[in-house]
Structure formats: structure tokens, C-alpha cells
Amino acid sequence: MGLLDSLKTKLDPAKGKVSHLAQQHGGKIQHGLDKAARAVDERTKGKYSDRIQTGTGKAKDAMDRLAHKNDPGPDAGGTTPPAGPPPTS
């Protein structure tokens, strides 16, 4: 077992706790992200608005992934199903 594998094993319980907290306090976290983005945008006088919005969006997506809101489930493989029946040979 490599160092990375043992580290993942040790951090797995913490991931569950973080996921639970993200589910419980998702609204507060997103509100805080928006508030921080507005504050930074005001301090930089709008110079980096596009980058701030991009970063805020990525942070919200990461928080949603932690909270398993966008969990596709075990059956979703990320590919589209075939359009019709399989071809006959």
C-alpha cells in the first residue's frame, strides 16, 4: 500500500463529516461565498469581476459535489445510451 493509498484511507472518515456538514449548511456556505465575492469585487473596483465570478462558481460546484447534490448514482456512467437496439449479426 502506497503513501497516497494510506492517506486516502485515513482521510475517508473526514470526507464523510465534511459531506454531512456541506449538506446541513449549504445555504450558509453559498451565501458566504457570494458575500466574499462581492467584497473582493468592490475592493478591486470591478477589475477582476469575471475571474471572481468564475472562482465563485467553481467553489459552489465543489461544495455541491461535497454535499453529493449532483451525485449521478451508481448506474450513471456518464455516457449516452445507444439510440436503438443493438445491431443483429
GROMACS .gro file of N, CA, C and O in nm:
model
  356
    1MET      N    1   0.085  -0.116   0.000
    1MET     CA    2   0.000   0.000   0.000
    1MET      C    3   0.091   0.123   0.000
    1MET      O    4   0.178   0.138   0.083
    2GLY      N    5   0.066   0.211  -0.094
    2GLY     CA    6   0.148   0.330  -0.105
    2GLY      C    7   0.106   0.439  -0.009
    2GLY      O    8   0.005   0.430   0.062
    3LEU      N    9   0.186   0.542  -0.005
    3LEU     CA   10   0.160   0.654   0.084
    3LEU      C   11   0.027   0.721   0.052
    3LEU      O   12  -0.051   0.753   0.141
    4LEU      N   13  -0.001   0.738  -0.075
    4LEU     CA   14  -0.125   0.803  -0.115
    4LEU      C   15  -0.247   0.719  -0.077
    4LEU      O   16  -0.348   0.773  -0.031
    5ASP      N   17  -0.236   0.589  -0.093
    5ASP     CA   18  -0.347   0.500  -0.055
    5ASP      C   19  -0.374   0.506   0.095
    5ASP      O   20  -0.489   0.511   0.138
    6SER      N   21  -0.268   0.503   0.175
    6SER     CA   22  -0.288   0.507   0.320
    6SER      C   23  -0.342   0.644   0.363
    6SER      O   24  -0.423   0.653   0.456
    7LEU      N   25  -0.301   0.749   0.296
    7LEU     CA   26  -0.354   0.882   0.327
    7LEU      C   27  -0.503   0.890   0.294
    7LEU      O   28  -0.582   0.944   0.372
    8LYS      N   29  -0.543   0.835   0.179
    8LYS     CA   30  -0.685   0.832   0.142
    8LYS      C   31  -0.766   0.754   0.244
    8LYS      O   32  -0.876   0.793   0.281
    9THR      N   33  -0.712   0.642   0.291
    9THR     CA   34  -0.781   0.559   0.389
    9THR      C   35  -0.802   0.635   0.520
    9THR      O   36  -0.909   0.628   0.580
   10LYS      N   37  -0.701   0.709   0.562
   10LYS     CA   38  -0.711   0.783   0.687
   10LYS      C   39  -0.805   0.903   0.676
   10LYS      O   40  -0.868   0.942   0.774
   11LEU      N   41  -0.813   0.964   0.558
   11LEU     CA   42  -0.896   1.083   0.541
   11LEU      C   43  -1.040   1.052   0.503
   11LEU      O   44  -1.123   1.143   0.499
   12ASP      N   45  -1.073   0.926   0.475
   12ASP     CA   46  -1.208   0.890   0.434
   12ASP      C   47  -1.314   0.926   0.537
   12ASP      O   48  -1.418   0.980   0.500
   13PRO      N   49  -1.293   0.901   0.667
   13PRO     CA   50  -1.396   0.941   0.765
   13PRO      C   51  -1.417   1.093   0.768
   13PRO      O   52  -1.529   1.140   0.786
   14ALA      N   53  -1.311   1.170   0.750
   14ALA     CA   54  -1.324   1.316   0.749
   14ALA      C   55  -1.406   1.362   0.629
   14ALA      O   56  -1.483   1.458   0.640
   15LYS      N   57  -1.392   1.294   0.518
   15LYS     CA   58  -1.470   1.330   0.398
   15LYS      C   59  -1.619   1.313   0.425
   15LYS      O   60  -1.699   1.395   0.383
   16GLY      N   61  -1.655   1.210   0.496
   16GLY     CA   62  -1.795   1.189   0.531
   16GLY      C   63  -1.849   1.299   0.620
   16GLY      O   64  -1.961   1.347   0.601
   17LYS      N   65  -1.769   1.343   0.716
   17LYS     CA   66  -1.812   1.451   0.804
   17LYS      C   67  -1.826   1.581   0.727
   17LYS      O   68  -1.923   1.656   0.747
   18VAL      N   69  -1.731   1.610   0.639
   18VAL     CA   70  -1.736   1.733   0.559
   18VAL      C   71  -1.859   1.729   0.468
   18VAL      O   72  -1.928   1.829   0.451
   19SER      N   73  -1.887   1.613   0.411
   19SER     CA   74  -2.004   1.599   0.325
   19SER      C   75  -2.132   1.626   0.403
   19SER      O   76  -2.221   1.696   0.355
   20HIS      N   77  -2.140   1.572   0.522
   20HIS     CA   78  -2.259   1.592   0.605
   20HIS      C   79  -2.275   1.740   0.641
   20HIS      O   80  -2.386   1.795   0.634
   21LEU      N   81  -2.166   1.806   0.677
   21LEU     CA   82  -2.172   1.949   0.711
   21LEU      C   83  -2.210   2.033   0.589
   21LEU      O   84  -2.284   2.130   0.601
   22ALA      N   85  -2.160   1.995   0.472
   22ALA     CA   86  -2.194   2.068   0.349
   22ALA      C   87  -2.343   2.052   0.318
   22ALA      O   88  -2.407   2.146   0.269
   23GLN      N   89  -2.399   1.935   0.346
   23GLN     CA   90  -2.542   1.915   0.325
   23GLN      C   91  -2.624   1.999   0.423
   23GLN      O   92  -2.725   2.059   0.386
   24GLN      N   93  -2.580   2.004   0.547
   24GLN     CA   94  -2.654   2.077   0.650
   24GLN      C   95  -2.648   2.228   0.629
   24GLN      O   96  -2.747   2.297   0.650
   25HIS      N   97  -2.531   2.279   0.592
   25HIS     CA   98  -2.509   2.424   0.590
   25HIS      C   99  -2.481   2.478   0.449
   25HIS      O  100  -2.416   2.581   0.434
   26GLY      N  101  -2.531   2.411   0.348
   26GLY     CA  102  -2.505   2.451   0.210
   26GLY      C  103  -2.548   2.593   0.179
   26GLY      O  104  -2.476   2.669   0.113
   27GLY      N  105  -2.665   2.633   0.227
   27GLY     CA  106  -2.714   2.768   0.202
   27GLY      C  107  -2.625   2.874   0.265
   27GLY      O  108  -2.596   2.977   0.204
   28LYS      N  109  -2.581   2.848   0.387
   28LYS     CA  110  -2.494   2.943   0.457
   28LYS      C  111  -2.359   2.954   0.386
   28LYS      O  112  -2.303   3.063   0.374
   29ILE      N  113  -2.308   2.841   0.339
   29ILE     CA  114  -2.179   2.841   0.270
   29ILE      C  115  -2.189   2.919   0.140
   29ILE      O  116  -2.102   3.003   0.110
   30GLN      N  117  -2.294   2.896   0.064
   30GLN     CA  118  -2.309   2.968  -0.062
   30GLN      C  119  -2.331   3.117  -0.039
   30GLN      O  120  -2.279   3.200  -0.114
   31HIS      N  121  -2.404   3.152   0.065
   31HIS     CA  122  -2.423   3.292   0.098
   31HIS      C  123  -2.288   3.356   0.134
   31HIS      O  124  -2.259   3.469   0.092
   32GLY      N  125  -2.207   3.285   0.209
   32GLY     CA  126  -2.074   3.336   0.245
   32GLY      C  127  -1.984   3.353   0.124
   32GLY      O  128  -1.908   3.450   0.115
   33LEU      N  129  -1.993   3.260   0.029
   33LEU     CA  130  -1.914   3.272  -0.094
   33LEU      C  131  -1.956   3.395  -0.174
   33LEU      O  132  -1.871   3.470  -0.225
   34ASP      N  133  -2.088   3.418  -0.182
   34ASP     CA  134  -2.138   3.535  -0.254
   34ASP      C  135  -2.094   3.665  -0.185
   34ASP      O  136  -2.054   3.761  -0.251
   35LYS      N  137  -2.102   3.666  -0.053
   35LYS     CA  138  -2.064   3.784   0.023
   35LYS      C  139  -1.914   3.814   0.006
   35LYS      O  140  -1.876   3.930  -0.014
   36ALA      N  141  -1.832   3.712   0.012
   36ALA     CA  142  -1.688   3.730  -0.007
   36ALA      C  143  -1.657   3.778  -0.149
   36ALA      O  144  -1.572   3.866  -0.168
   37ALA      N  145  -1.727   3.723  -0.247
   37ALA     CA  146  -1.706   3.764  -0.386
   37ALA      C  147  -1.742   3.911  -0.405
   37ALA      O  148  -1.669   3.985  -0.473
   38ARG      N  149  -1.853   3.953  -0.346
   38ARG     CA  150  -1.892   4.095  -0.356
   38ARG      C  151  -1.788   4.186  -0.291
   38ARG      O  152  -1.753   4.291  -0.346
   39ALA      N  153  -1.738   4.145  -0.175
   39ALA     CA  154  -1.639   4.226  -0.104
   39ALA      C  155  -1.511   4.241  -0.186
   39ALA      O  156  -1.456   4.351  -0.198
   40VAL      N  157  -1.465   4.131  -0.242
   40VAL     CA  158  -1.342   4.136  -0.323
   40VAL      C  159  -1.366   4.218  -0.449
   40VAL      O  160  -1.281   4.297  -0.490
   41ASP      N  161  -1.482   4.202  -0.510
   41ASP     CA  162  -1.514   4.276  -0.631
   41ASP      C  163  -1.518   4.427  -0.604
   41ASP      O  164  -1.469   4.507  -0.684
   42GLU      N  165  -1.573   4.465  -0.489
   42GLU     CA  166  -1.577   4.607  -0.453
   42GLU      C  167  -1.437   4.662  -0.427
   42GLU      O  168  -1.404   4.772  -0.469
   43ARG      N  169  -1.354   4.583  -0.359
   43ARG     CA  170  -1.218   4.629  -0.327
   43ARG      C  171  -1.132   4.643  -0.452
   43ARG      O  172  -1.042   4.726  -0.456
   44THR      N  173  -1.155   4.559  -0.551
   44THR     CA  174  -1.077   4.566  -0.674
   44THR      C  175  -1.146   4.655  -0.778
   44THR      O  176  -1.099   4.665  -0.891
   45LYS      N  177  -1.256   4.718  -0.737
   45LYS     CA  178  -1.332   4.811  -0.822
   45LYS      C  179  -1.375   4.748  -0.954
   45LYS      O  180  -1.373   4.811  -1.059
   46GLY      N  181  -1.413   4.621  -0.948
   46GLY     CA  182  -1.466   4.552  -1.065
   46GLY      C  183  -1.363   4.509  -1.167
   46GLY      O  184  -1.398   4.457  -1.272
   47LYS      N  185  -1.236   4.529  -1.137
   47LYS     CA  186  -1.130   4.497  -1.234
   47LYS      C  187  -1.123   4.347  -1.265
   47LYS      O  188  -1.090   4.308  -1.377
   48TYR      N  189  -1.154   4.264  -1.167
   48TYR     CA  190  -1.142   4.118  -1.183
   48TYR      C  191  -1.278   4.048  -1.170
   48TYR      O  192  -1.284   3.933  -1.130
   49SER      N  193  -1.385   4.116  -1.205
   49SER     CA  194  -1.519   4.061  -1.187
   49SER      C  195  -1.537   3.926  -1.253
   49SER      O  196  -1.594   3.833  -1.193
   50ASP      N  197  -1.489   3.912  -1.376
   50ASP     CA  198  -1.507   3.784  -1.447
   50ASP      C  199  -1.434   3.671  -1.377
   50ASP      O  200  -1.486   3.560  -1.362
   51ARG      N  201  -1.315   3.698  -1.328
   51ARG     CA  202  -1.238   3.594  -1.259
   51ARG      C  203  -1.299   3.561  -1.123
   51ARG      O  204  -1.299   3.445  -1.081
   52ILE      N  205  -1.350   3.662  -1.056
   52ILE     CA  206  -1.414   3.640  -0.927
   52ILE      C  207  -1.539   3.554  -0.944
   52ILE      O  208  -1.562   3.460  -0.868
   53GLN      N  209  -1.619   3.584  -1.045
   53GLN     CA  210  -1.740   3.506  -1.071
   53GLN      C  211  -1.707   3.362  -1.109
   53GLN      O  212  -1.774   3.268  -1.066
   54THR      N  213  -1.602   3.345  -1.189
   54THR     CA  214  -1.559   3.210  -1.228
   54THR      C  215  -1.516   3.131  -1.105
   54THR      O  216  -1.555   3.015  -1.086
   55GLY      N  217  -1.436   3.193  -1.021
   55GLY     CA  218  -1.389   3.127  -0.900
   55GLY      C  219  -1.501   3.093  -0.804
   55GLY      O  220  -1.504   2.985  -0.743
   56THR      N  221  -1.596   3.185  -0.791
   56THR     CA  222  -1.710   3.162  -0.704
   56THR      C  223  -1.794   3.046  -0.756
   56THR      O  224  -1.838   2.960  -0.678
   57GLY      N  225  -1.814   3.041  -0.886
   57GLY     CA  226  -1.890   2.931  -0.946
   57GLY      C  227  -1.823   2.797  -0.924
   57GLY      O  228  -1.888   2.698  -0.891
   58LYS      N  229  -1.690   2.794  -0.939
   58LYS     CA  230  -1.617   2.670  -0.917
   58LYS      C  231  -1.623   2.627  -0.771
   58LYS      O  232  -1.634   2.507  -0.741
   59ALA      N  233  -1.616   2.724  -0.680
   59ALA     CA  234  -1.624   2.691  -0.537
   59ALA      C  235  -1.762   2.635  -0.503
   59ALA      O  236  -1.773   2.539  -0.426
   60LYS      N  237  -1.867   2.693  -0.562
   60LYS     CA  238  -2.002   2.642  -0.537
   60LYS      C  239  -2.020   2.503  -0.594
   60LYS      O  240  -2.084   2.417  -0.532
   61ASP      N  241  -1.964   2.478  -0.712
   61ASP     CA  242  -1.971   2.344  -0.771
   61ASP      C  243  -1.899   2.242  -0.684
   61ASP      O  244  -1.948   2.130  -0.664
   62ALA      N  245  -1.784   2.279  -0.632
   62ALA     CA  246  -1.709   2.189  -0.545
   62ALA      C  247  -1.787   2.160  -0.417
   62ALA      O  248  -1.790   2.047  -0.369
   63MET      N  249  -1.852   2.262  -0.363
   63MET     CA  250  -1.932   2.242  -0.243
   63MET      C  251  -2.050   2.150  -0.272
   63MET      O  252  -2.082   2.063  -0.191
   64ASP      N  253  -2.112   2.166  -0.388
   64ASP     CA  254  -2.222   2.077  -0.426
   64ASP      C  255  -2.173   1.933  -0.441
   64ASP      O  256  -2.243   1.840  -0.402
   65ARG      N  257  -2.055   1.914  -0.496
   65ARG     CA  258  -2.001   1.779  -0.509
   65ARG      C  259  -1.974   1.719  -0.372
   65ARG      O  260  -1.998   1.600  -0.350
   66LEU      N  261  -1.924   1.800  -0.280
   66LEU     CA  262  -1.901   1.751  -0.144
   66LEU      C  263  -2.031   1.710  -0.077
   66LEU      O  264  -2.036   1.613  -0.003
   67ALA      N  265  -2.135   1.785  -0.105
   67ALA     CA  266  -2.265   1.756  -0.043
   67ALA      C  267  -2.340   1.647  -0.119
   67ALA      O  268  -2.451   1.612  -0.083
   68HIS      N  269  -2.282   1.596  -0.225
   68HIS     CA  270  -2.343   1.491  -0.308
   68HIS      C  271  -2.474   1.534  -0.370
   68HIS      O  272  -2.563   1.453  -0.392
   69LYS      N  273  -2.490   1.663  -0.396
   69LYS     CA  274  -2.614   1.710  -0.459
   69LYS      C  275  -2.621   1.669  -0.604
   69LYS      O  276  -2.728   1.644  -0.658
   70ASN      N  277  -2.508   1.660  -0.670
   70ASN     CA  278  -2.505   1.625  -0.811
   70ASN      C  279  -2.455   1.482  -0.830
   70ASN      O  280  -2.398   1.449  -0.932
   71ASP      N  281  -2.477   1.397  -0.730
   71ASP     CA  282  -2.431   1.259  -0.738
   71ASP      C  283  -2.512   1.184  -0.843
   71ASP      O  284  -2.633   1.168  -0.829
   72PRO      N  285  -2.446   1.138  -0.952
   72PRO     CA  286  -2.521   1.073  -1.059
   72PRO      C  287  -2.573   0.935  -1.022
   72PRO      O  288  -2.661   0.883  -1.087
   73GLY      N  289  -2.523   0.876  -0.917
   73GLY     CA  290  -2.570   0.744  -0.878
   73GLY      C  291  -2.484   0.635  -0.938
   73GLY      O  292  -2.402   0.658  -1.025
   74PRO      N  293  -2.503   0.512  -0.894
   74PRO     CA  294  -2.418   0.404  -0.941
   74PRO      C  295  -2.446   0.361  -1.084
   74PRO      O  296  -2.360   0.306  -1.150
   75ASP      N  297  -2.567   0.387  -1.135
   75ASP     CA  298  -2.600   0.341  -1.269
   75ASP      C  299  -2.553   0.437  -1.378
   75ASP      O  300  -2.542   0.399  -1.494
   76ALA      N  301  -2.529   0.562  -1.343
   76ALA     CA  302  -2.489   0.661  -1.443
   76ALA      C  303  -2.341   0.645  -1.472
   76ALA      O  304  -2.258   0.658  -1.384
   77GLY      N  305  -2.310   0.621  -1.597
   77GLY     CA  306  -2.171   0.604  -1.636
   77GLY      C  307  -2.116   0.725  -1.708
   77GLY      O  308  -2.001   0.729  -1.745
   78GLY      N  309  -2.197   0.825  -1.729
   78GLY     CA  310  -2.150   0.945  -1.795
   78GLY      C  311  -2.155   0.934  -1.947
   78GLY      O  312  -2.110   1.023  -2.016
   79THR      N  313  -2.209   0.825  -1.999
   79THR     CA  314  -2.219   0.810  -2.144
   79THR      C  315  -2.365   0.803  -2.183
   79THR      O  316  -2.450   0.770  -2.101
   80THR      N  317  -2.393   0.833  -2.306
   80THR     CA  318  -2.530   0.828  -2.352
   80THR      C  319  -2.563   0.685  -2.395
   80THR      O  320  -2.478   0.614  -2.448
   81PRO      N  321  -2.684   0.641  -2.372
   81PRO     CA  322  -2.721   0.505  -2.412
   81PRO      C  323  -2.734   0.498  -2.565
   81PRO      O  324  -2.751   0.599  -2.631
   82PRO      N  325  -2.725   0.378  -2.620
   82PRO     CA  326  -2.740   0.365  -2.764
   82PRO      C  327  -2.878   0.411  -2.809
   82PRO      O  328  -2.976   0.400  -2.736
   83ALA      N  329  -2.885   0.463  -2.932
   83ALA     CA  330  -3.009   0.519  -2.985
   83ALA      C  331  -3.113   0.412  -3.012
   83ALA      O  332  -3.232   0.437  -3.000
   84GLY      N  333  -3.074   0.297  -3.050
   84GLY     CA  334  -3.170   0.192  -3.085
   84GLY      C  335  -3.123   0.057  -3.035
   84GLY      O  336  -3.028   0.048  -2.960
   85PRO      N  337  -3.191  -0.048  -3.080
   85PRO     CA  338  -3.148  -0.182  -3.039
   85PRO      C  339  -3.012  -0.214  -3.101
   85PRO      O  340  -2.974  -0.158  -3.203
   86PRO      N  341  -2.940  -0.305  -3.039
   86PRO     CA  342  -2.809  -0.341  -3.093
   86PRO      C  343  -2.825  -0.408  -3.230
   86PRO      O  344  -2.926  -0.473  -3.259
   87PRO      N  345  -2.727  -0.388  -3.316
   87PRO     CA  346  -2.736  -0.449  -3.449
   87PRO      C  347  -2.731  -0.602  -3.442
   87PRO      O  348  -2.665  -0.658  -3.357
   88THR      N  349  -2.804  -0.665  -3.530
   88THR     CA  350  -2.802  -0.812  -3.535
   88THR      C  351  -2.693  -0.857  -3.629
   88THR      O  352  -2.663  -0.794  -3.728
   89SER      N  353  -2.631  -0.970  -3.596
   89SER     CA  354  -2.522  -1.020  -3.679
   89SER      C  355  -2.568  -1.127  -3.773
   89SER      O  356  -2.649  -1.204  -3.750
   0.00000   0.00000   0.00000
